[in-house]
Coordinates of C-alpha atoms and ligand atoms in Angstrom, one line a residue:
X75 CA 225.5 164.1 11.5
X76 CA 222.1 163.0 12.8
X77 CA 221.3 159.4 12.9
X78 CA 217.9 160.0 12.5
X79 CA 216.6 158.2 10.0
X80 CA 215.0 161.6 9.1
X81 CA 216.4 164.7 10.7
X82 CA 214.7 168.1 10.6
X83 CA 214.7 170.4 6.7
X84 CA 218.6 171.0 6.1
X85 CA 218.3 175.4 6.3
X86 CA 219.1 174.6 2.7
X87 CA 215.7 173.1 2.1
X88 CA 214.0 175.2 5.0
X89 CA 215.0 178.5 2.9
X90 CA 213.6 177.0 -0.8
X91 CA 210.1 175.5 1.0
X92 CA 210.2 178.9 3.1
X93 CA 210.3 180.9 -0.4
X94 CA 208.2 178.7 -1.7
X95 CA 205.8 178.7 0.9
X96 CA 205.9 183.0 1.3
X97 CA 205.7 183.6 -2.5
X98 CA 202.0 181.7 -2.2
X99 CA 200.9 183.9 0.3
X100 CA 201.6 186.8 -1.3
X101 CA 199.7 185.7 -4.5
X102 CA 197.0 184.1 -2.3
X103 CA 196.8 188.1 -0.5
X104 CA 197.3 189.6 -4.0
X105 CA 194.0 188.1 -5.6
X106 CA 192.3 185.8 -2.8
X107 CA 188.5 186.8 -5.1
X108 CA 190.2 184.2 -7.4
X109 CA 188.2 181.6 -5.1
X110 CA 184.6 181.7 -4.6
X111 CA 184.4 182.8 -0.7
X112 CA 182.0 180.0 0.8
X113 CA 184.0 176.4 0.2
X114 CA 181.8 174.2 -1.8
X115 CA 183.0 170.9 -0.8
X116 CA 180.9 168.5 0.5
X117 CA 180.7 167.3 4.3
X118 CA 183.2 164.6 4.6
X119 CA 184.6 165.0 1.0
X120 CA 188.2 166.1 2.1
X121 CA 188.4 163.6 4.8
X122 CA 187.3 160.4 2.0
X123 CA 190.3 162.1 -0.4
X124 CA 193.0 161.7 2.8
X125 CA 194.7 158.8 3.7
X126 CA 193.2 156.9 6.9
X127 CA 196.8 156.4 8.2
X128 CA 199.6 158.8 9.3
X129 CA 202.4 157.8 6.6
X130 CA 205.1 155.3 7.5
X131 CA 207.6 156.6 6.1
X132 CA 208.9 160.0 4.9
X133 CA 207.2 162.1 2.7
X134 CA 208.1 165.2 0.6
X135 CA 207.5 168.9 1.3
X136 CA 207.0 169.2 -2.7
X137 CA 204.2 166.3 -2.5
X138 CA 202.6 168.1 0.6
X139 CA 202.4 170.9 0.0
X140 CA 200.7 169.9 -3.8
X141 CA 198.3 168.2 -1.3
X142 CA 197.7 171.9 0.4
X143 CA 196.7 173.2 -2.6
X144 CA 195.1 170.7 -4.3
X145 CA 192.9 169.0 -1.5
X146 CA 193.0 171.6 1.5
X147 CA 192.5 175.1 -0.5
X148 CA 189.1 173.9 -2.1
X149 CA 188.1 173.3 1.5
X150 CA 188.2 176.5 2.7
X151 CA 186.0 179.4 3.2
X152 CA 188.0 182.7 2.5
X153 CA 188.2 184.9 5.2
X154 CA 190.4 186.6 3.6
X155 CA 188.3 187.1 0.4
X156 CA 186.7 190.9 0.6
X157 CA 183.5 189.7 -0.4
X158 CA 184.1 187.9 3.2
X159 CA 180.6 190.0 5.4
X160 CA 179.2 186.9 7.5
X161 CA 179.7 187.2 11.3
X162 CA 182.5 190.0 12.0
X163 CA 184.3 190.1 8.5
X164 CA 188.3 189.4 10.3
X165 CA 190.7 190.7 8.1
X166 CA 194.6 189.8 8.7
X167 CA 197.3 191.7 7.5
X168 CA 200.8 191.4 5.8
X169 CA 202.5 192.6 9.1
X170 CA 200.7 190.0 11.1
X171 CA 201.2 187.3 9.3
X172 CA 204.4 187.3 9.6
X173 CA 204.3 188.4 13.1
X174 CA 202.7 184.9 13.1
X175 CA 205.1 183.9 11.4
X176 CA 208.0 184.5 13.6
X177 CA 206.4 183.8 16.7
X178 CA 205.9 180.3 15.4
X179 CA 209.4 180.1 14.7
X180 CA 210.3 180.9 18.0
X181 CA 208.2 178.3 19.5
X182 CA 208.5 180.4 23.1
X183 CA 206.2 179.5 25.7
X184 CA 205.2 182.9 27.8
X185 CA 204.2 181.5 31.0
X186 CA 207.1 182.7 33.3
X187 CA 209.0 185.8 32.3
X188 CA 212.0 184.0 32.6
X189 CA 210.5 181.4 29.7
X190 CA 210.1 184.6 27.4
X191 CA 211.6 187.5 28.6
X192 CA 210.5 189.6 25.2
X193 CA 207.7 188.3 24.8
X194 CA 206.1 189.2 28.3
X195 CA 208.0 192.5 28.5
X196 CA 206.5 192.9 24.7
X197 CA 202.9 192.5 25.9
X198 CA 202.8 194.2 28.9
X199 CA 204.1 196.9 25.9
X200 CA 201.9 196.1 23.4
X201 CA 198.9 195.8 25.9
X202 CA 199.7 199.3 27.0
X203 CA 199.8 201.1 23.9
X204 CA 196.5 199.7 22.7
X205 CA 195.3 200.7 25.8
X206 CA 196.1 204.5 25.4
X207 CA 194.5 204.2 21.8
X208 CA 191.4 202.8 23.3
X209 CA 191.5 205.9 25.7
X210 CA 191.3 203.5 28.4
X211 CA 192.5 204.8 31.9
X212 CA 196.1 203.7 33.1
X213 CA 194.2 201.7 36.1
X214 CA 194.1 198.9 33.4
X215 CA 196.3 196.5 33.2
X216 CA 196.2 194.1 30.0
X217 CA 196.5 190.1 29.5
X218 CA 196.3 188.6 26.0
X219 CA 194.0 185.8 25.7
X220 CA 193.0 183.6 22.9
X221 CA 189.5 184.7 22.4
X222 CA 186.9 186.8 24.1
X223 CA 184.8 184.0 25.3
X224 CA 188.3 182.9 27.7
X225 CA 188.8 186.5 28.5
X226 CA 184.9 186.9 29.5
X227 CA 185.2 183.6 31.8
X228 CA 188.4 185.1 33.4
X229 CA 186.4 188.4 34.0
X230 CA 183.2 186.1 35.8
X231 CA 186.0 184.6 37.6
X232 CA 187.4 187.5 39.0
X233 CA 184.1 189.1 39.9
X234 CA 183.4 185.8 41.7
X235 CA 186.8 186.1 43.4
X236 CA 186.1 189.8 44.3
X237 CA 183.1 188.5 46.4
X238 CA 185.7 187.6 48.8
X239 CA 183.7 184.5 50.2
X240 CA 186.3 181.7 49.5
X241 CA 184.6 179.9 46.8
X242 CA 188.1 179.4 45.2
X243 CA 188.6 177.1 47.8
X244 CA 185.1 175.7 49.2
X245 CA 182.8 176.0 45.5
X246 CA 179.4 178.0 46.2
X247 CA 178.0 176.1 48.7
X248 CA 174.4 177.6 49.2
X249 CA 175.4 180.8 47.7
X250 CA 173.0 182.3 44.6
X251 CA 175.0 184.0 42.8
X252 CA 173.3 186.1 39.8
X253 CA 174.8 187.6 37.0
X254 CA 173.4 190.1 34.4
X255 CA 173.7 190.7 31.1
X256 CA 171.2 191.7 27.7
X257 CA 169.2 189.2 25.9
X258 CA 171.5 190.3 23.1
X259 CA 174.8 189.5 25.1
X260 CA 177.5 187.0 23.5
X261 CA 176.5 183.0 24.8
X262 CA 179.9 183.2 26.0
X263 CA 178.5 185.3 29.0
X264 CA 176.7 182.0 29.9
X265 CA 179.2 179.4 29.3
X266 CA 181.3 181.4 31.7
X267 CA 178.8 180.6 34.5
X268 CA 178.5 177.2 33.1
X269 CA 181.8 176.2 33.2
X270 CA 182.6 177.8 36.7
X271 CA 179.7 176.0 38.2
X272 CA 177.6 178.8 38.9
X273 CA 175.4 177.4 36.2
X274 CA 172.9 178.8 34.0
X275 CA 170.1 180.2 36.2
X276 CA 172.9 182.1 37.7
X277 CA 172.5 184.4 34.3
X278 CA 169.5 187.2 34.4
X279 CA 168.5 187.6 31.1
X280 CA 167.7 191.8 30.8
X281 CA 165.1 193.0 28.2
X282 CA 166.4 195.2 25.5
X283 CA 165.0 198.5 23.8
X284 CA 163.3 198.4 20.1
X285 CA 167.1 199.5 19.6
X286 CA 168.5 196.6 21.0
X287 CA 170.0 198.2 23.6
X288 CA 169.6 196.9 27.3
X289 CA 166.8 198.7 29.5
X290 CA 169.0 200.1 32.7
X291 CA 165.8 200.3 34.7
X292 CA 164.8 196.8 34.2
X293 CA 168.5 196.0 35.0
X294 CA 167.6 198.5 38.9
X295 CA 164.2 196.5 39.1
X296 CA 165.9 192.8 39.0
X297 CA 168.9 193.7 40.9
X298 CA 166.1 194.6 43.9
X299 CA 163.9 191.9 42.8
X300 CA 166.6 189.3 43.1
X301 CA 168.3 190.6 46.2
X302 CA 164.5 190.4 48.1
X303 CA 164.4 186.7 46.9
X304 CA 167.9 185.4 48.6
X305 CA 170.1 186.0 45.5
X306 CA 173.2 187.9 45.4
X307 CA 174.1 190.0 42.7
X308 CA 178.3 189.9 42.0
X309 CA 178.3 191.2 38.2
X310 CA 177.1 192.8 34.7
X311 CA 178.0 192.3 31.8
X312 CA 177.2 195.1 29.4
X313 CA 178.1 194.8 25.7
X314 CA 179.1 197.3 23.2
X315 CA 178.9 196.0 19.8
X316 CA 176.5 193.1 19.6
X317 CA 176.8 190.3 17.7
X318 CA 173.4 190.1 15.9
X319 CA 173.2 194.3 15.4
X320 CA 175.8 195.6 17.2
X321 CA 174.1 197.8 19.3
X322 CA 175.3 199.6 22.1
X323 CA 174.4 199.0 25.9
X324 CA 174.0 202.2 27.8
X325 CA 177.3 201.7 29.7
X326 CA 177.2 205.1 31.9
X327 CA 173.5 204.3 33.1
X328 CA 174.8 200.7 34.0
X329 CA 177.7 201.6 35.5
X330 CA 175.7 203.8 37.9
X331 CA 173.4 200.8 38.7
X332 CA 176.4 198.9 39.1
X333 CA 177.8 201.1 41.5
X334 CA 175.1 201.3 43.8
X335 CA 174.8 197.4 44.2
X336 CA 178.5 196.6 44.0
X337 CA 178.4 195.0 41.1
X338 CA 181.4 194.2 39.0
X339 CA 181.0 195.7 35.6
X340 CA 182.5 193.9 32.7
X341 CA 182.1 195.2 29.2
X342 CA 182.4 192.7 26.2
X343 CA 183.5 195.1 23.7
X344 CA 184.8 192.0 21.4
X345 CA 184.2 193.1 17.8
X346 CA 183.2 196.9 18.5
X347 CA 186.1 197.9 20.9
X348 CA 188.9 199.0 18.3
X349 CA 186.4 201.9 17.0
X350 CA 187.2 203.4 20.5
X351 CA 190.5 204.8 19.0
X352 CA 188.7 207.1 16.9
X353 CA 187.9 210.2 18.3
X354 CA 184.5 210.7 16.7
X355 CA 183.4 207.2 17.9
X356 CA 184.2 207.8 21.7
X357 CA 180.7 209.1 22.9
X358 CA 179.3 205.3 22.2
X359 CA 182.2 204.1 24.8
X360 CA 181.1 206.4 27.2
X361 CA 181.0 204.8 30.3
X362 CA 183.3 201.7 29.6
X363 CA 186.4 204.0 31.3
X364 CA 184.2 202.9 34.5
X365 CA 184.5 199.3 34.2
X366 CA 186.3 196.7 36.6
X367 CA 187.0 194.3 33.2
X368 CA 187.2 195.2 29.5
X369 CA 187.9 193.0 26.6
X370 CA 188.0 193.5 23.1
X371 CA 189.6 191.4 20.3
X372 CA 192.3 192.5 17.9
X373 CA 191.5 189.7 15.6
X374 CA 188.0 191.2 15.1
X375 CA 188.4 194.7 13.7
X376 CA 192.1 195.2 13.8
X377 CA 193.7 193.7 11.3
X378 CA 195.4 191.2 13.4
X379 CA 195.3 187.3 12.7
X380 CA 193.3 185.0 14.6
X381 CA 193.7 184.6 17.5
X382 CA 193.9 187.5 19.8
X383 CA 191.8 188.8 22.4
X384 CA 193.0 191.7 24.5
X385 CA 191.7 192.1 27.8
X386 CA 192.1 194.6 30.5
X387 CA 191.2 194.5 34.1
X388 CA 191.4 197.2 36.8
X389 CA 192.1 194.9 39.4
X390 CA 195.3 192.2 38.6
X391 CA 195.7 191.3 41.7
X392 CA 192.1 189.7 42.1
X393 CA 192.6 188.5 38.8
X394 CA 195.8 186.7 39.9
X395 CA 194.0 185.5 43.3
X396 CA 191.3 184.3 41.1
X397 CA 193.9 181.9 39.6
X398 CA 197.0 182.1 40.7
X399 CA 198.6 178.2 42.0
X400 CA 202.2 177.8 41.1
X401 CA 204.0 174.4 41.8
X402 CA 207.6 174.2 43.1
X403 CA 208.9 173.8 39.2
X404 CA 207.4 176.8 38.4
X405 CA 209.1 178.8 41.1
X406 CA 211.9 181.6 39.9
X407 CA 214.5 183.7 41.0
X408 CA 212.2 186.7 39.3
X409 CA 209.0 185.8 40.9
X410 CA 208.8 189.0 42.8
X411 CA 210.7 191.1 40.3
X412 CA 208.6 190.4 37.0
X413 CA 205.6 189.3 35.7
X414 CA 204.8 186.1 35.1
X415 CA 201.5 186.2 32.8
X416 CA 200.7 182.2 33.6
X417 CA 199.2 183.9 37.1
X418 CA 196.6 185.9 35.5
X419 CA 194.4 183.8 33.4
X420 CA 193.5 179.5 32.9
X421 CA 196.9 178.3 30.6
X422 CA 199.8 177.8 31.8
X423 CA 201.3 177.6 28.2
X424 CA 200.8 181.0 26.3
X425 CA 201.7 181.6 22.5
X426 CA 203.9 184.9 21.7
X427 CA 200.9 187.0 20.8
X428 CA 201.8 190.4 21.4
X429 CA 204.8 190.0 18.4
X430 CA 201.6 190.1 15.6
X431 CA 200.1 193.2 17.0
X432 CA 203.0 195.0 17.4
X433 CA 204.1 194.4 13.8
X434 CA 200.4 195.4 13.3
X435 CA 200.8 198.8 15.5
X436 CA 204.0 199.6 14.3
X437 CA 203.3 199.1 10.2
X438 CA 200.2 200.9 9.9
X439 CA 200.4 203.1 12.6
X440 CA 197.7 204.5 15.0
X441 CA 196.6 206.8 12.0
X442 CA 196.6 204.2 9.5
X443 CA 194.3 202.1 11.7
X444 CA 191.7 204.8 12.5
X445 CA 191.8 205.2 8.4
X446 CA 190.7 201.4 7.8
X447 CA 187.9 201.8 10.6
X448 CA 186.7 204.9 9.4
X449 CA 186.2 203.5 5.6
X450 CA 185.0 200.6 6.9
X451 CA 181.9 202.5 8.8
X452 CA 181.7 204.7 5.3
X453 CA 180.9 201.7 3.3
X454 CA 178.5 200.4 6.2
X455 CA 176.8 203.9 5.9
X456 CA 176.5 203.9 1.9
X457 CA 175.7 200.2 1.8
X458 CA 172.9 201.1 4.5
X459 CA 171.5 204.3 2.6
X460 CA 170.8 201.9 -0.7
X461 CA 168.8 199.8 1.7
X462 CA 166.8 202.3 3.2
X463 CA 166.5 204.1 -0.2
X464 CA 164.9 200.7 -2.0
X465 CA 161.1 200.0 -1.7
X466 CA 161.9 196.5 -2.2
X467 CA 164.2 196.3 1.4
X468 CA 163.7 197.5 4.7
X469 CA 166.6 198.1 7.0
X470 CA 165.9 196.3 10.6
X471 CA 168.3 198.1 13.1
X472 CA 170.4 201.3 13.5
X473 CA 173.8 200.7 12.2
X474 CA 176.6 202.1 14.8
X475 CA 179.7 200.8 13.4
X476 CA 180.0 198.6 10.2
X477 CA 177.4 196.1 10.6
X478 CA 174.0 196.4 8.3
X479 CA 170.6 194.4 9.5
X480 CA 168.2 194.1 7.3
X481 CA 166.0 192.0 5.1
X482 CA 164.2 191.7 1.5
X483 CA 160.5 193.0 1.3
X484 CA 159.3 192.7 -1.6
X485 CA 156.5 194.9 -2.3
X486 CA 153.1 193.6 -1.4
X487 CA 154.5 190.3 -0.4
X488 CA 152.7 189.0 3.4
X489 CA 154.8 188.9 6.7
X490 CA 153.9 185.4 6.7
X491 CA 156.5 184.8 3.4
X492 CA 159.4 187.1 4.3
X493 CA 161.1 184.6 6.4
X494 CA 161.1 181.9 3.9
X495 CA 161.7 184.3 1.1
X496 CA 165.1 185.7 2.5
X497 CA 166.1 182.8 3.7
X498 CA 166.4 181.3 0.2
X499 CA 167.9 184.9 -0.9
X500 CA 170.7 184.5 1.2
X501 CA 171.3 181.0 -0.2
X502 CA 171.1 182.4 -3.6
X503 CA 173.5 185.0 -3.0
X504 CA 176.2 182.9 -0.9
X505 CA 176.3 180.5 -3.4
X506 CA 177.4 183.4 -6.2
X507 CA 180.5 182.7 -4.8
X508 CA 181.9 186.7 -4.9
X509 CA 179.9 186.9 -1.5
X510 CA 179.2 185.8 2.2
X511 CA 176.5 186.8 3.9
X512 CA 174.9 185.6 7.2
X513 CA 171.9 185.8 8.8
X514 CA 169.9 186.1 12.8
X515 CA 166.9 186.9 14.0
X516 CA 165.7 189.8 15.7
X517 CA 162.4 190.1 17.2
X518 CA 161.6 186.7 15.6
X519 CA 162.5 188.5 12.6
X520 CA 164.5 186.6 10.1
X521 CA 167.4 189.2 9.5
X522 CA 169.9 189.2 6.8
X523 CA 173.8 190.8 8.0
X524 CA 176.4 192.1 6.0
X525 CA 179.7 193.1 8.2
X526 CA 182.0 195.0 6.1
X527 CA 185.4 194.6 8.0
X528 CA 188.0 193.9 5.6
X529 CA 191.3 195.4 4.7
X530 CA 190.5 194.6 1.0
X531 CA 187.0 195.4 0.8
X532 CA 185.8 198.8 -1.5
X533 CA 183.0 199.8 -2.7
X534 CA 182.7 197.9 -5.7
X535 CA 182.5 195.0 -3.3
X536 CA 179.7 196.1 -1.4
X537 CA 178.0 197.5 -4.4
X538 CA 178.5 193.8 -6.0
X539 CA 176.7 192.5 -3.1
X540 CA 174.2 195.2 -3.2
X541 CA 173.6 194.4 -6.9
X542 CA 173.2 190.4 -6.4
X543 CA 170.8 190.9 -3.6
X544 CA 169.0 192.9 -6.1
X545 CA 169.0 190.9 -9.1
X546 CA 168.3 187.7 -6.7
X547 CA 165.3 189.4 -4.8
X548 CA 164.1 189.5 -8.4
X549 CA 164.6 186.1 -9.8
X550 CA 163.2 185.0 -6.7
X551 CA 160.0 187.3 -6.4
X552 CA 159.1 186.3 -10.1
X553 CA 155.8 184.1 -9.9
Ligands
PLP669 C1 182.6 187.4 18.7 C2 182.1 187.8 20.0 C3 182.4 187.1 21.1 C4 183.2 185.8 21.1 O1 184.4 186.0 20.5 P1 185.5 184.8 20.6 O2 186.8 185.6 20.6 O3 185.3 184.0 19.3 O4 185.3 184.0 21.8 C5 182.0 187.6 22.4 N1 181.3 188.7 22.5 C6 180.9 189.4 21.4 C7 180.1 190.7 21.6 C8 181.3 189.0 20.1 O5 180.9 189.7 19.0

């Protein structure tokens, strides 16, 4: 017997909270539209209805978990509702929650093989089949990461490394490094340089097409404009999939650019990537196959809970000189035998990712996936062909994958309106609470989004949106 005043849940009680606990998830996945998808609790309101002290003394599971659902439910914004289309609409899945699940319970840390056997032999695994889906050379090997901004500061690292001038060990010194990307690239691209001490005017902002797409001769002209002035070009980061419109660099025409200068080439494919395992999708990857660094996150568009990003490199080794420092304790009898995945990226600690996308892979299989993406780009499609079909809306970019830019305009109604006018659409509709919308600008353009990206979402969800935007556009365009 312990003689703790309170041990850990008897497996008695671990089973009936565990029950308890799975039998609300499934009704929570069965009908999460029974919640309005924005949250509409006030800033501060759930931290005024908690205690201000950790409790003294033991409490119940029964009186916690009331507290979940009582106080913590109302404060959250359903992701998993499929009226979820802000941002990138991340949809989990039955198999990876409990992938989650399980890895959780198994508390393994994966930063030595000998640590988590399984779980680094399951990722190198897992790593590889997603690979082969993605049509990704072999050359490539994979690393799961936590998101695509750590995975895009381990590719700027590498590249860095890859100059082979020591700055691992001296810092930059006099060196200018320059790094460039599109004016439409993820801020991640830049926080890499910031945090690695390259800072920000080591990033070249690269002027984009009227499709949003960045111009490969501008990219030629400051490479050679910034090599003539004492910089030194190291790296590129093209994107496929953007966030605000999800347009596609020209990879091929970069790559080519890259090439010639000796640039490394790394491809943020974080939201867009998993349409690369459908055949019919492959032309607007062309190119990527060339890059030194790839990453593309699972937990966007591939039904795989937050958080995991998946990124590839051709070069390991660099990336493991890039950060590779292991301390006597961390020395094993496997070193030289087995991976250990704590050289190849910033943690030491990693979480058991690879168990959730493997559930993932296995339960729906390859064919299953490709099915989700492919109705997913449908319902982009249809919901796009009622914009462009409705005097009242105009559609304001090309729509490669399952994102839809666009904006209200009302008939006759000046430029000088629009942007106040959608901005109080979109409140009108988000606060509906069967939909979640978001909003950028392009061009200076105020721009409405909807990302259709859910497991859950049909076309009487879009066409619920469709309709609110609609009957909103009129309510508000009444005098
Ligand atoms: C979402 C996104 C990111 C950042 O993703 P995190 O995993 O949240 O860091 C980076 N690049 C692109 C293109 C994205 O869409």
């Amino acid at each position: 017997m312990s003689d703790l005043p309170r041990p850990d849940m008897t497996p008695e009680e671990f089973r009936i909270h565990g029950h308890r606990v799975i039998d609300w998830i499934a009704d929570y996945m069965a009908n999460p539209e029974r919640y309005p998808v924005l949250s509409r609790i006030q800033p501060g309101d759930l931290r005024a209805a908690l205690p201000a002290h950790a409790p003294e003394h033991p409490e119940s599971f029964e009186s916690m978990f009331a507290d979940f659902e009582k106080l913590v439910v109302p404060g959250i914004t359903h992701w998993n509702h499929p009226g979820f289309m802000a941002y990138f609409a991340i949809t989990g899945s039955g198999p990876g929650i409990l992938g989650e699940l399980l890895s959780g319970a198994l508390n393994i840390n994966a930063m030595l093989w000998r640590t988590g056997p399984a779980a680094t032999e399951l990722e190198e695994v897992v790593m590889g089949w997603l690979r082969e889906m993605l049509g990704l050379p072999s050359e490539f090997f994979g690393v799961v990461m936590d998101t695509a901004s750590i995975s895009t500061l381990c590719a700027v690292a590498e590249a860095r490394e890859n100059l082979g001038l020591g700055i691992r060990e001296k810092g930059t010194g006099a060196a200018r490094l320059r790094l460039y990307t599109s004016e439409h690239a993820h801020s991640s691209v830049e926080k890499a340089a910031i945090i690695l001490g390259l800072g920000q005017e080591s990033v070249r902002m690269i002027p984009s097409d009227a499709e949003f797409r960045m111009i490969p001769a501008e990219l030629a002209r400051a490479v050679a404009e910034d090599k003539a002035a004492g910089w030194l070009p190291f790296m590129v980061v093209a994107t496929i999939g953007t966030t605000s419109t999800t347009s596609v660099d020209p990879v091929a025409a970069i790559a080519d650019i890259a090439a010639a200068n000796k640039l490394w080439l790394h491809v943020d494919a974080a939201y867009a990537g998993p349409a690369a395992s459908l055949p019919e999708m492959r032309p607007k990857f062309a190119g990527w196959e060339r890059a030194d660094s790839i990453v593309t996150n699972p937990h966007k568009w591939m039904l795989t809970p937050f958080d995991f990003s998946a990124f590839y490199t051709r070069h390991p080794a660099k990336l493991r000189a890039a950060f590779s420092l292991v301390p006597e304790y961390l020395r094993t009898a496997e070193d030289a035998s087995a991976r250990n995945y704590m050289d190849y990226g910033v943690q030491l600690g990693r979480r058991f990712r690879a168990l959730k996308l493997w559930f993932v892979l296995r339960y729906f299989g390859q064919e299953g996936i490709r099915q989700i993406l492919r109705k997913h780009i449908a319902l982009a499609q249809m919901f796009a062909s009622w914009v462009d079909a409705d005097p009242n809306f105009e559609r304001l970019a090309p729509v490669p994958f399952s994102v839809v830019c666009f904006r209200a305009k009302p008939q006759g109604m000046p430029e000088a309106e629009l942007e106040k006018f959608n901005s109080s659409l979109l409140d009108a509709v988000n606060a509906d609470g069967r939909a979640f919308i978001s909003h950028t600008k392009l061009k200076g353009v105020y721009t409405l989004r909807v990302a259709i990206g859910h497991l859950r979402t049909e076309e009487s969800h879009i066409r619920a949106v469709w309709e609110l935007l609609q009957a909103q556009t009129n309510a508000l365009s009444k005098p």
